CSV table of C-alpha atoms in Angstrom, one decimal:
chain,number,residue,atom,x,y,z
T,7,MET,CA,-14.8,-19.5,-45.4
T,8,ASP,CA,-11.4,-17.9,-45.9
T,9,ILE,CA,-9.5,-16.2,-43.1
T,10,VAL,CA,-7.5,-13.1,-44.2
T,11,ILE,CA,-4.7,-12.0,-41.9
T,12,PRO,CA,-2.8,-8.9,-42.8
T,13,GLU,CA,0.9,-9.6,-43.5
T,14,HIS,CA,2.1,-7.2,-40.7
T,15,GLU,CA,0.1,-9.2,-38.1
T,16,LEU,CA,1.9,-12.5,-39.0
T,17,PRO,CA,4.7,-13.7,-36.6
T,18,THR,CA,8.2,-13.1,-37.7
T,19,ASP,CA,9.5,-16.2,-35.9
T,20,LEU,CA,7.7,-19.5,-35.6
T,21,THR,CA,9.1,-22.5,-33.9
T,22,ALA,CA,8.3,-26.0,-35.1
T,23,GLU,CA,6.3,-26.7,-31.9
T,24,ALA,CA,4.2,-23.6,-32.5
T,25,ALA,CA,3.7,-24.5,-36.1
T,26,VAL,CA,2.4,-28.0,-35.3
T,27,GLU,CA,0.2,-26.6,-32.5
T,28,ALA,CA,-1.3,-24.0,-34.9
T,29,ALA,CA,-1.8,-26.4,-37.8
T,30,TYR,CA,-3.3,-29.2,-35.7
T,31,ALA,CA,-5.0,-27.5,-32.8
T,32,SER,CA,-8.4,-29.0,-33.3
T,33,GLU,CA,-7.1,-32.5,-33.9
T,34,LEU,CA,-4.8,-32.3,-30.8
T,35,ALA,CA,-7.8,-31.1,-28.7
T,36,GLU,CA,-9.9,-34.0,-29.8
T,37,VAL,CA,-7.1,-36.6,-29.1
T,38,THR,CA,-6.5,-34.9,-25.7
T,39,SER,CA,-10.1,-35.2,-24.9
T,40,ARG,CA,-10.3,-38.9,-25.8
T,41,LEU,CA,-7.1,-39.7,-23.9
T,42,ALA,CA,-8.3,-37.9,-20.8
T,43,ARG,CA,-11.5,-40.0,-20.9
T,44,GLY,CA,-9.4,-43.2,-21.2
T,45,LEU,CA,-10.3,-43.8,-24.8
T,46,PRO,CA,-7.7,-45.0,-27.4
T,47,SER,CA,-6.6,-42.7,-30.2
T,48,LEU,CA,-4.6,-43.4,-33.3
T,49,ILE,CA,-2.6,-40.6,-34.9
T,50,GLU,CA,-1.3,-41.1,-38.4
T,51,CYS,CA,1.3,-38.5,-39.4
T,52,ASP,CA,4.8,-38.1,-40.8
T,53,LYS,CA,7.5,-39.3,-38.5
T,54,GLU,CA,9.1,-35.9,-38.3
T,55,ILE,CA,6.1,-34.5,-36.6
T,56,VAL,CA,5.8,-37.1,-33.9
T,57,PRO,CA,8.1,-35.5,-31.3
T,58,PHE,CA,6.2,-32.2,-31.5
T,59,ILE,CA,2.8,-33.9,-31.3
T,60,TYR,CA,4.0,-35.9,-28.2
T,61,VAL,CA,5.2,-32.7,-26.5
T,62,SER,CA,2.0,-30.9,-27.3
T,63,LEU,CA,-0.2,-33.8,-26.1
T,64,ARG,CA,1.8,-34.2,-22.9
T,65,SER,CA,1.6,-30.6,-22.0
T,66,ARG,CA,-2.2,-30.6,-22.7
T,67,LEU,CA,-2.7,-33.7,-20.6
T,68,LYS,CA,-0.8,-32.2,-17.7
T,69,ASP,CA,-3.4,-29.4,-17.6
T,70,VAL,CA,-6.3,-31.9,-17.4
């Protein structure tokens, strides 16, 4: 299933944090759920993405 978004609805600015959040939203939600239940999780990714994943997981876990 393809999702079509008109060009005029796309954001003009996108931070690196927002890009990681948008690209990996379901994966981050799954890891957050597992960590909240005390289960281990292993994330394999490029090292340039690690700080953004950490910030996203930390903010998600504060809400739990």
